[in-house]
Short mmCIF file of C-alpha atoms in Angstrom, two decimals:
data_model
loop_
_atom_site.label_atom_id
_atom_site.label_comp_id
_atom_site.label_asym_id
_atom_site.label_seq_id
_atom_site.Cartn_x
_atom_site.Cartn_y
_atom_site.Cartn_z
CA MET A 1 39.65 -46.70 -14.30
CA SER A 2 42.43 -44.38 -15.42
CA TRP A 3 41.47 -41.40 -17.63
CA GLY A 4 44.30 -42.23 -20.02
CA THR A 5 43.17 -45.83 -20.64
CA TRP A 6 39.35 -45.18 -20.81
CA PHE A 7 39.02 -45.16 -24.67
CA SER A 8 40.57 -48.84 -24.92
CA SER A 9 37.54 -49.90 -22.95
CA GLU A 10 34.07 -50.73 -24.43
CA ALA A 11 32.33 -49.62 -21.09
CA ALA A 12 32.30 -45.77 -21.12
CA PRO A 13 31.55 -44.01 -17.87
CA ALA A 14 28.04 -42.37 -17.53
CA ILE A 15 28.06 -38.68 -18.51
CA PRO A 16 27.75 -36.57 -15.44
CA ALA A 17 25.08 -34.02 -14.88
CA LEU A 18 26.39 -30.67 -15.67
CA PHE A 19 26.78 -28.14 -12.85
CA PRO A 20 25.75 -30.08 -9.65
CA GLU A 21 27.29 -29.21 -6.46
CA LEU A 22 31.13 -29.18 -7.41
CA PRO A 23 33.19 -32.21 -6.41
CA THR A 24 36.15 -31.87 -4.03
CA PRO A 25 38.76 -34.46 -5.06
CA THR A 26 41.08 -35.72 -2.28
CA SER A 27 43.13 -38.17 -4.07
CA ILE A 28 44.79 -38.65 -7.58
CA ARG A 29 42.18 -41.35 -8.34
CA GLU A 30 39.22 -39.13 -7.71
CA CYS A 31 40.88 -36.49 -9.98
CA GLU A 32 41.47 -39.03 -12.66
CA GLU A 33 37.68 -40.12 -12.55
CA ILE A 34 36.55 -36.59 -12.67
CA SER A 35 38.95 -35.91 -15.65
CA SER A 36 37.79 -39.10 -17.46
CA ASN A 37 34.03 -38.09 -17.22
CA THR A 38 34.85 -34.62 -18.46
CA LEU A 39 36.82 -36.16 -21.53
CA ALA A 40 33.99 -38.46 -22.26
CA GLN A 41 31.54 -35.58 -22.19
CA LEU A 42 33.62 -33.46 -24.67
CA ILE A 43 33.95 -36.53 -26.95
CA LEU A 44 30.24 -36.90 -27.05
CA TYR A 45 29.84 -33.32 -27.75
CA ALA A 46 31.92 -33.55 -30.62
CA GLU A 47 30.18 -36.55 -31.92
CA GLN A 48 26.62 -35.40 -31.61
CA SER A 49 24.96 -34.28 -34.97
CA ASP A 50 28.39 -33.31 -36.40
CA PRO A 51 29.55 -35.14 -39.58
CA LYS A 52 32.73 -33.22 -39.61
CA PHE A 53 33.96 -35.09 -36.48
CA LYS A 54 36.12 -37.99 -37.76
CA ARG A 55 35.63 -40.72 -35.08
CA PRO A 56 38.82 -42.60 -34.27
CA SER A 57 38.57 -46.27 -34.01
CA HIS A 58 38.80 -46.17 -30.14
CA ILE A 59 35.82 -44.25 -29.57
CA THR A 60 33.32 -46.49 -27.85
CA SER A 61 29.74 -47.59 -29.19
CA HIS A 62 28.41 -45.84 -26.16
CA GLY A 63 29.33 -42.54 -27.64
CA ARG A 64 27.84 -43.48 -31.17
CA GLU A 65 24.53 -44.42 -29.56
CA ALA A 66 24.51 -41.20 -27.45
CA SER A 67 25.22 -39.18 -30.70
CA ASN A 68 22.28 -41.06 -32.42
CA GLU A 69 19.78 -40.34 -29.49
CA ASP A 70 20.77 -36.78 -29.64
CA ALA A 71 20.11 -36.24 -33.33
CA ASP A 72 17.02 -33.93 -32.32
CA HIS A 73 19.37 -31.36 -30.81
CA PRO A 74 21.83 -30.44 -33.54
CA TRP A 75 24.39 -27.54 -33.34
CA VAL A 76 22.85 -24.73 -35.44
CA GLN A 77 24.80 -21.68 -36.61
CA ILE A 78 24.13 -18.35 -34.84
CA ASN A 79 26.68 -16.07 -35.93
CA SER A 80 29.83 -15.54 -38.26
CA VAL A 81 32.98 -13.99 -36.95
CA GLY A 82 35.99 -12.37 -38.67
CA ASP A 83 36.92 -10.09 -41.33
CA ILE A 84 34.93 -10.98 -44.39
CA ASN A 85 37.14 -8.93 -46.71
CA GLU A 86 39.78 -11.59 -45.92
CA VAL A 87 37.64 -14.45 -47.15
CA SER A 88 37.20 -15.35 -50.87
CA GLU A 89 33.97 -17.44 -50.64
CA ASP A 90 33.29 -18.46 -46.98
CA TRP A 91 33.19 -16.85 -43.70
CA ASP A 92 36.36 -17.21 -41.59
CA VAL A 93 34.51 -18.53 -38.50
CA LEU A 94 31.03 -19.58 -37.83
CA THR A 95 29.32 -19.98 -34.50
CA PHE A 96 26.77 -22.77 -32.94
CA ASP A 97 25.45 -23.29 -29.51
CA ARG A 98 22.96 -25.74 -28.19
CA ALA A 99 20.44 -25.58 -25.30
CA GLU A 100 21.17 -27.78 -22.26
CA GLU A 101 19.10 -28.62 -19.26
CA GLY A 102 19.13 -25.82 -16.70
CA GLY A 103 18.92 -22.96 -19.26
CA ILE A 104 22.75 -22.86 -19.76
CA THR A 105 24.00 -23.21 -23.30
CA CYS A 106 27.08 -25.02 -24.58
CA VAL A 107 28.85 -22.92 -27.44
CA LYS A 108 30.89 -24.64 -30.04
CA SER A 109 33.67 -23.19 -32.24
CA VAL A 110 35.36 -25.01 -35.12
CA ALA A 111 38.21 -23.65 -37.37
CA ILE A 112 40.99 -25.00 -39.51
CA MET A 113 44.33 -24.03 -37.95
CA PRO A 114 47.50 -23.64 -40.26
CA CYS A 115 49.76 -25.71 -38.14
CA SER A 116 50.29 -29.10 -36.90
CA VAL A 117 48.57 -30.84 -34.09
CA GLN A 118 51.46 -30.95 -31.89
CA ARG A 119 52.25 -27.21 -32.24
CA LEU A 120 48.66 -26.16 -31.57
CA ALA A 121 48.56 -28.50 -28.58
CA SER A 122 51.77 -26.90 -27.08
CA ILE A 123 50.31 -23.29 -27.57
CA LEU A 124 46.98 -24.30 -25.95
CA SER A 125 48.47 -26.20 -22.76
CA THR A 126 50.89 -23.36 -22.01
CA THR A 127 50.64 -22.17 -18.32
CA ASP A 128 52.49 -18.68 -18.95
CA THR A 129 49.95 -16.07 -18.37
CA LYS A 130 51.56 -13.63 -21.07
CA GLU A 131 51.83 -16.38 -23.55
CA ARG A 132 48.10 -17.37 -23.16
CA GLN A 133 46.93 -13.65 -23.15
CA LYS A 134 48.24 -13.46 -26.83
CA TRP A 135 45.32 -15.42 -27.84
CA ASP A 136 42.96 -15.66 -24.71
CA THR A 137 42.48 -12.02 -24.60
CA ASP A 138 40.04 -11.77 -21.74
CA LEU A 139 42.44 -13.63 -19.39
CA LEU A 140 43.69 -11.44 -16.45
CA ASP A 141 45.63 -14.04 -14.57
CA MET A 142 46.36 -17.68 -14.18
CA SER A 143 48.44 -20.01 -12.08
CA VAL A 144 48.98 -23.68 -11.35
CA LEU A 145 47.58 -24.55 -7.97
CA LYS A 146 48.64 -28.28 -7.82
CA GLU A 147 50.33 -30.76 -10.26
CA VAL A 148 48.46 -34.02 -10.01
CA HIS A 149 50.80 -35.82 -12.49
CA SER A 150 52.33 -34.92 -15.90
CA SER A 151 48.91 -34.82 -17.67
CA LEU A 152 46.61 -33.48 -14.94
CA ARG A 153 46.83 -30.29 -12.92
CA VAL A 154 44.70 -27.81 -10.91
CA GLU A 155 44.67 -24.46 -12.47
CA TYR A 156 43.33 -20.95 -11.38
CA ARG A 157 42.15 -18.59 -13.97
CA ASN A 158 40.72 -15.15 -13.63
CA TYR A 159 38.88 -13.43 -16.52
CA ARG A 160 37.67 -9.82 -17.15
CA ALA A 161 33.93 -9.46 -17.86
CA ALA A 162 32.54 -8.10 -21.07
CA LEU A 163 31.83 -4.96 -19.52
CA SER A 164 33.92 -3.04 -16.84
CA VAL A 165 30.71 -2.46 -14.65
CA VAL A 166 30.43 -6.44 -14.23
CA ALA A 167 32.82 -8.12 -11.79
CA PRO A 168 35.49 -10.42 -13.02
CA ARG A 169 34.80 -14.11 -13.04
CA ASP A 170 37.43 -16.65 -11.73
CA PHE A 171 37.54 -20.41 -11.98
CA VAL A 172 39.35 -23.37 -10.34
CA ILE A 173 39.73 -25.89 -13.04
CA LEU A 174 40.98 -29.57 -13.16
CA ASN A 175 42.71 -29.35 -16.45
CA GLY A 176 43.83 -32.63 -18.35
CA GLN A 177 45.33 -33.71 -21.65
CA TYR A 178 44.61 -36.67 -23.84
CA THR A 179 46.81 -37.53 -26.84
CA SER A 180 46.33 -40.30 -29.35
CA GLU A 181 47.58 -40.79 -32.97
CA ARG A 182 45.08 -38.48 -34.62
CA LEU A 183 43.33 -36.58 -31.85
CA THR A 184 44.55 -34.32 -28.94
CA VAL A 185 42.00 -33.13 -26.30
CA ILE A 186 42.76 -30.43 -23.78
CA TYR A 187 39.88 -30.14 -21.43
CA GLY A 188 39.03 -28.90 -18.04
CA THR A 189 36.07 -28.80 -15.52
CA SER A 190 35.46 -26.83 -12.26
CA ILE A 191 36.11 -28.29 -8.95
CA ASN A 192 36.22 -27.26 -5.23
CA PHE A 193 39.72 -26.42 -4.04
CA PRO A 194 39.89 -25.52 -0.48
CA GLU A 195 43.48 -24.16 -0.79
CA ASN A 196 42.09 -21.26 -3.05
CA PRO A 197 38.95 -19.67 -1.55
CA VAL A 198 36.60 -17.26 -3.37
CA SER A 199 38.02 -13.85 -3.60
CA SER A 200 35.89 -10.66 -2.79
CA ARG A 201 37.08 -9.04 -5.98
CA SER A 202 35.60 -11.58 -8.36
CA VAL A 203 32.63 -14.00 -8.65
CA ARG A 204 33.58 -17.76 -8.73
CA GLY A 205 32.06 -19.43 -11.83
CA ILE A 206 31.57 -22.94 -13.01
CA VAL A 207 32.81 -24.13 -16.45
CA VAL A 208 33.34 -27.29 -18.49
CA SER A 209 35.57 -26.57 -21.65
CA GLY A 210 38.05 -28.08 -23.93
CA PHE A 211 39.87 -28.09 -27.25
CA LEU A 212 39.65 -31.09 -29.51
CA ILE A 213 42.47 -31.01 -32.08
CA GLU A 214 42.05 -33.50 -35.11
CA ALA A 215 44.65 -34.24 -37.66
CA ILE A 216 43.47 -33.74 -41.47
CA ASP A 217 44.28 -36.53 -43.84
CA ASP A 218 47.31 -35.83 -46.07
CA SER A 219 47.93 -32.32 -44.41
CA PRO A 220 50.41 -32.25 -41.41
CA LEU A 221 50.49 -28.50 -41.77
CA THR A 222 46.82 -28.10 -41.00
CA CYS A 223 44.51 -29.34 -38.22
CA ARG A 224 40.87 -28.93 -37.19
CA CYS A 225 40.44 -27.33 -33.80
CA SER A 226 37.02 -27.60 -31.97
CA ARG A 227 36.38 -25.52 -28.83
CA PHE A 228 33.55 -26.24 -26.39
CA VAL A 229 32.46 -24.03 -23.58
CA ARG A 230 29.63 -24.40 -21.18
CA VAL A 231 29.93 -21.85 -18.50
CA ASP A 232 27.58 -20.68 -15.57
CA PRO A 233 28.85 -17.24 -14.77
CA LYS A 234 26.79 -17.23 -11.51
CA GLY A 235 26.02 -13.56 -10.18
CA SER A 236 23.71 -11.34 -12.03
CA ILE A 237 24.56 -10.49 -15.79
CA PRO A 238 21.99 -8.90 -18.22
CA LEU A 239 20.75 -11.50 -20.65
CA TRP A 240 21.84 -9.20 -23.59
CA VAL A 241 25.42 -9.39 -22.38
CA VAL A 242 25.30 -13.18 -22.39
CA SER A 243 23.85 -13.34 -25.74
CA ALA A 244 26.45 -10.98 -27.25
CA GLY A 245 29.25 -13.09 -25.48
CA LYS A 246 27.86 -16.19 -27.22
CA LYS A 247 27.89 -14.66 -30.63
CA SER A 248 31.37 -13.60 -30.16
CA ALA A 249 32.68 -16.92 -28.85
CA GLY A 250 34.64 -17.61 -32.12
CA LYS A 251 36.70 -14.51 -31.72
CA ILE A 252 39.26 -16.51 -29.60
CA LEU A 253 39.87 -18.96 -32.52
CA LEU A 254 40.69 -15.93 -34.65
CA GLU A 255 43.23 -14.67 -32.06
CA LEU A 256 44.68 -18.13 -32.02
CA ARG A 257 45.12 -18.35 -35.57
CA ALA A 258 46.81 -15.05 -35.64
CA VAL A 259 49.29 -16.22 -33.12
CA VAL A 260 49.80 -19.41 -35.13
CA ARG A 261 50.58 -17.32 -38.30
CA GLY A 262 52.93 -15.13 -36.34
CA GLU A 263 54.95 -18.26 -35.37
CA ASN A 264 54.92 -19.74 -38.76
CA ARG A 265 56.19 -16.90 -40.98
CA CYS A 266 58.05 -19.20 -43.70
CA ARG A 267 54.79 -20.83 -45.13
CA PRO A 268 53.62 -20.04 -48.52
CA GLU A 269 50.80 -17.51 -49.23
CA SER A 270 47.44 -19.07 -50.08
CA GLN A 271 43.79 -18.55 -49.66
CA PRO A 272 42.13 -18.10 -46.40
CA THR A 273 40.94 -21.25 -44.45
CA ARG A 274 37.31 -22.17 -43.58
CA SER A 275 35.99 -22.74 -40.11
CA VAL A 276 32.63 -23.33 -38.30
CA VAL A 277 31.29 -22.14 -34.96
CA ALA A 278 27.87 -23.70 -33.78
CA HIS A 279 24.17 -22.82 -31.71
CA SER A 280 21.89 -25.87 -30.95
CA LYS A 281 18.10 -25.68 -30.63
CA ARG A 282 15.74 -28.53 -30.63
CA THR A 283 13.86 -27.18 -33.72
CA SER A 284 16.95 -27.19 -35.96
CA GLU A 285 17.94 -29.69 -38.52
CA ILE A 286 21.20 -31.66 -38.91
CA SER A 287 21.56 -30.34 -42.42
CA ASP A 288 22.47 -26.95 -40.94
CA VAL A 289 25.94 -28.33 -40.31
CA GLN A 290 28.17 -28.19 -43.38
CA PRO A 291 29.67 -31.40 -44.73
CA PRO A 292 33.39 -32.06 -44.14
CA VAL A 293 35.91 -30.42 -46.42
CA GLU A 294 38.17 -32.54 -48.32
CA VAL A 295 42.04 -31.71 -48.57
CA GLU A 296 43.70 -32.51 -51.70
CA ASN A 297 47.06 -31.95 -53.32
CA LEU A 298 48.80 -30.36 -50.65
CA PRO A 299 52.47 -29.50 -51.67
CA PRO A 300 55.34 -31.78 -50.45
CA ILE A 301 57.14 -30.56 -47.31
CA ARG A 302 60.80 -30.20 -46.41
CA HIS A 303 61.62 -30.35 -42.79
CA HIS A 304 64.41 -28.14 -41.46
CA HIS A 305 63.69 -28.54 -37.81
CA SER A 306 60.67 -29.34 -35.81
CA ASP A 307 59.17 -25.61 -35.75
CA THR A 308 60.01 -24.59 -39.36
CA MET A 309 58.77 -25.88 -42.37
CA THR A 310 59.18 -24.83 -46.12
CA ILE A 311 57.86 -25.90 -49.48
CA GLU A 312 60.05 -26.81 -52.45
CA PRO A 313 59.73 -23.72 -54.99
CA SER A 314 59.88 -26.03 -57.83
CA LEU A 315 56.59 -27.72 -56.70
CA GLN A 316 54.50 -24.65 -56.26
CA HIS A 317 50.84 -25.25 -57.54
CA HIS A 318 49.28 -23.19 -60.20
CA HIS A 319 45.61 -23.01 -61.52
CA GLY A 320 44.84 -24.45 -64.85
CA ASN A 321 45.69 -27.42 -66.86
CA GLY A 322 44.36 -29.81 -64.31
CA VAL A 323 46.54 -28.69 -61.52
CA GLN A 324 44.64 -27.33 -58.32
CA SER A 325 45.95 -25.27 -55.57
CA SER A 326 45.74 -26.40 -52.05
CA VAL A 327 42.28 -26.12 -50.30
CA PHE A 328 43.87 -25.12 -47.11
CA PRO A 329 46.91 -22.82 -47.95
CA LEU A 330 48.99 -21.38 -45.32
CA PRO A 331 49.56 -17.56 -45.83
CA ARG A 332 52.87 -15.90 -45.05
CA THR A 333 52.48 -13.38 -42.27
CA THR A 334 55.27 -10.84 -41.46
CA SER A 335 55.91 -9.52 -37.87
CA GLU A 336 54.46 -5.98 -39.01
CA GLU A 337 51.35 -7.65 -40.27
CA PHE A 338 50.98 -9.77 -37.35
CA HIS A 339 51.05 -6.83 -35.05
CA ARG A 340 48.81 -4.79 -37.50
CA GLN A 341 46.28 -7.65 -37.15
CA GLN A 342 46.55 -7.82 -33.21
CA LEU A 343 46.06 -3.97 -33.12
CA GLN A 344 42.92 -4.15 -35.39
CA HIS A 345 41.54 -6.96 -33.17
CA ARG A 346 42.21 -5.04 -30.08
CA GLU A 347 40.73 -1.73 -31.61
CA SER A 348 37.44 -3.62 -32.73
CA ARG A 349 37.12 -5.26 -29.30
CA GLN A 350 37.49 -1.97 -27.48
CA GLN A 351 34.90 -0.33 -29.84
CA ARG A 352 32.50 -3.12 -29.14
CA GLU A 353 33.16 -2.75 -25.35
CA GLN A 354 32.56 0.91 -25.61
CA GLU A 355 29.30 0.38 -27.44
CA LEU A 356 28.14 -2.10 -24.81
CA MET A 357 29.14 0.27 -21.96
CA ASP A 358 27.21 3.11 -23.51
CA LYS A 359 24.21 0.99 -24.04
CA LEU A 360 24.35 -0.13 -20.33
CA GLN A 361 24.87 3.22 -19.08
CA ARG A 362 21.82 4.65 -21.01
CA ARG A 363 19.67 1.68 -19.51
CA GLN A 364 20.85 2.59 -16.08
CA ILE A 365 20.08 6.32 -16.49
CA VAL A 366 16.56 5.56 -17.69
CA SER A 367 15.96 3.01 -14.85
CA GLN A 368 17.30 5.54 -12.25
CA ARG A 369 15.02 8.35 -13.58
CA ALA A 370 12.03 5.95 -13.33
CA GLN A 371 12.79 4.67 -9.74
CA GLN A 372 14.03 8.03 -8.13
CA PRO A 373 11.62 11.07 -7.62
CA ALA A 374 12.61 14.36 -9.35
CA HIS A 375 14.26 17.12 -7.32
CA MET A 376 12.33 20.32 -7.03
CA THR A 377 13.52 23.93 -6.04
CA GLU A 378 11.95 26.10 -3.07
CA GLY A 379 10.16 28.13 -5.38
CA GLN A 380 8.49 25.04 -7.12
CA VAL A 381 7.65 23.56 -3.77
CA GLU A 382 5.95 26.98 -2.64
CA LYS A 383 4.09 27.14 -6.02
CA LEU A 384 2.92 23.58 -5.51
CA VAL A 385 1.80 24.28 -1.84
CA ARG A 386 -0.21 27.29 -3.06
CA SER A 387 -1.77 25.30 -5.81
CA LEU A 388 -2.95 22.60 -3.32
CA SER A 389 -4.30 25.18 -0.81
CA ALA A 390 -6.31 26.79 -3.88
CA LEU A 391 -7.59 23.37 -4.79
CA GLN A 392 -8.47 22.65 -0.94
CA THR A 393 -10.65 25.88 -0.96
CA GLN A 394 -12.22 25.16 -4.06
CA LEU A 395 -13.15 21.69 -2.84
CA GLN A 396 -14.72 23.12 0.38
CA GLU A 397 -16.77 25.77 -1.76
CA SER A 398 -17.90 23.00 -4.06
CA THR A 399 -18.92 20.95 -0.90
CA GLU A 400 -20.97 23.84 0.52
CA THR A 401 -22.66 24.36 -2.99
CA ILE A 402 -23.64 20.74 -3.07
CA ARG A 403 -25.03 20.81 0.33
CA ASP A 404 -27.20 23.98 -0.63
CA ILE A 405 -28.26 22.28 -3.61
CA SER A 406 -29.19 19.29 -1.76
CA SER A 407 -31.19 21.35 0.94
CA SER A 408 -32.98 23.05 -1.99
CA LEU A 409 -33.88 19.82 -3.50
CA ASP A 410 -35.38 18.49 -0.31
CA THR A 411 -37.45 21.65 0.16
CA GLU A 412 -38.75 21.37 -3.55
CA ARG A 413 -39.39 17.65 -2.91
CA LYS A 414 -41.50 18.51 0.18
CA GLU A 415 -43.48 21.27 -1.35
CA ARG A 416 -44.07 18.99 -4.43
CA GLU A 417 -45.46 16.29 -1.87
CA ARG A 418 -47.76 18.90 -0.28
CA LEU A 419 -49.15 20.17 -3.72
CA THR A 420 -49.65 16.61 -4.49
CA LEU A 421 -51.68 16.06 -1.36
CA LEU A 422 -53.69 19.23 -1.96
CA LEU A 423 -54.50 18.09 -5.48
CA GLN A 424 -55.58 14.82 -4.20
CA GLN A 425 -57.95 16.48 -1.72
CA ALA A 426 -59.28 18.73 -4.52
CA VAL A 427 -59.97 15.72 -6.60
CA GLU A 428 -61.95 14.00 -3.75
CA GLU A 429 -64.02 17.13 -3.20
CA ASN A 430 -64.71 17.40 -6.80
CA LYS A 431 -65.82 13.77 -7.01
CA LYS A 432 -68.15 14.30 -3.76
CA MET A 433 -69.67 17.49 -5.49
CA ARG A 434 -70.51 15.44 -8.65
CA SER A 435 -72.04 12.74 -6.69
CA HIS A 436 -74.38 15.35 -4.82
CA ARG A 437 -75.46 16.91 -8.26
CA SER A 438 -76.56 13.43 -9.50
CA GLU A 439 -79.04 12.82 -6.70
CA PRO A 440 -82.70 14.36 -6.22
CA ASN A 441 -82.32 18.03 -4.90
CA LEU A 442 -84.75 18.65 -2.08
CA PHE A 443 -83.21 21.94 -1.25
CA GLY A 444 -83.70 23.69 -4.65
CA TRP A 445 -86.25 26.40 -5.44
CA GLU A 446 -88.51 24.95 -2.78
CA ALA A 447 -86.01 26.14 -0.20
CA VAL A 448 -85.83 29.43 -1.71
CA LEU A 449 -89.60 29.98 -1.81
CA PHE A 450 -89.81 28.72 1.83
CA ALA A 451 -87.12 31.14 2.94
CA VAL A 452 -89.07 34.19 1.21
CA VAL A 453 -92.61 33.07 2.25
CA TRP A 454 -91.85 32.01 5.70
CA PRO A 455 -91.44 35.32 7.25
CA PHE A 456 -94.56 36.61 5.71
CA ALA A 457 -96.57 33.62 6.79
CA THR A 458 -95.26 33.82 10.08
CA TYR A 459 -96.22 37.45 10.35
CA ALA A 460 -99.72 36.87 9.03
CA LEU A 461 -100.30 34.03 11.31
CA ALA A 462 -99.30 36.10 14.26
CA ASP A 463 -101.42 39.02 13.24
CA PHE A 464 -104.44 36.68 12.64
CA ILE A 465 -103.96 35.23 16.19
CA SER A 466 -103.56 38.68 17.74
CA GLY A 467 -106.87 39.80 15.99
CA ARG A 468 -109.03 37.04 17.11
CA GLN A 469 -107.79 37.79 20.64
CA SER A 470 -108.69 41.17 20.59
CA ARG A 471 -112.01 40.40 19.32
CA GLY A 472 -112.74 37.89 21.85
CA ARG A 473 -112.08 40.53 24.69
CA ARG A 474 -114.64 42.76 23.10
#
């Protein structure tokens, strides 16, 4: 099925899974199939939970069903971009994103552009690097690698990173364009292209992106531009850098609007326009997306040629008396004002880059200090060695003191055990003595009397015996 005729069919191709292994097309038919799937994907992104997207009659029922199924994942505002001093009531640009599978978010930016659909499409589809750098300020280089046919080509683009310490990112993109009566889509998706290998000076990324340009009812001088970007930058990038990049995604529409205003200097002065840029989370409500803005009573246009449009002076609108001014006026911008705006945007961008650079450098310094040991002088090393020697000596002395105390404790323990044993023996002796005193004492005063009398009795008995013997001899 050719990508140019897909919308006339009721059988839409299945939406491909984002960021698988990149395809390597080898024929025009394969290129058209990849391009058709990418186009279907961007159309569904535009339909999903966005009441501002006016579905053309050729959008299939498959897309509307996918939009209804995705009602739980609406686009939710995360940031406002632009100079608030230039806006009377509303922000110049608002930003959304939506969480996708794999942790990579899709960022959506929407804005009203003060030009026709054809003029904006011609600016967005340019392949001249200098012309594209006027609004795509991060672009370093681009080139056409291969022309598939008039509406499909392979492009190479190289972008600078948000910080100079981060390597540039390059992409090989199969870029296509679809045009209908009220809708123009310029879209692209990454592919493998063997003729353009990865460079050592940059990191090859993967991207699916596109611009959807819608005509506004009764206003050929204005159009609604929606930009979708889902990029996997690969490599290693801090999360806070990725978050800052998402919040500033709407800046490219401001640059694009400045270029458009610089090319259309003959337009009448008017109020600033309103635009919307969107973040998707599963917990958000569809009511976060503002309702579409109606365009009424735009002044008539007199065409001088295809690129220049003016308004009849006699038909200028004024406030009061039931006559309203244009909701989307187109201010006149001189060349000096255009260059001044470009200079202000450039200075603001440089200031933000410098702030991010300073923040990254501070984090790197803190990390290096935490990881690397501190350098010491020779005197500090000697002082540290002496301190360690003194600590070692104190440790040895403390060890010896502990040993002496332990020995004293052992001696005291043994002495305590000896005294305890003696005390036990004394107690036993005391018990024995008490038991002897309680028994009859046979060796009391009788023993004393016997000890005193026994010698005298023995002497008397001996004297008596000897006397009798002597008398017997007589």
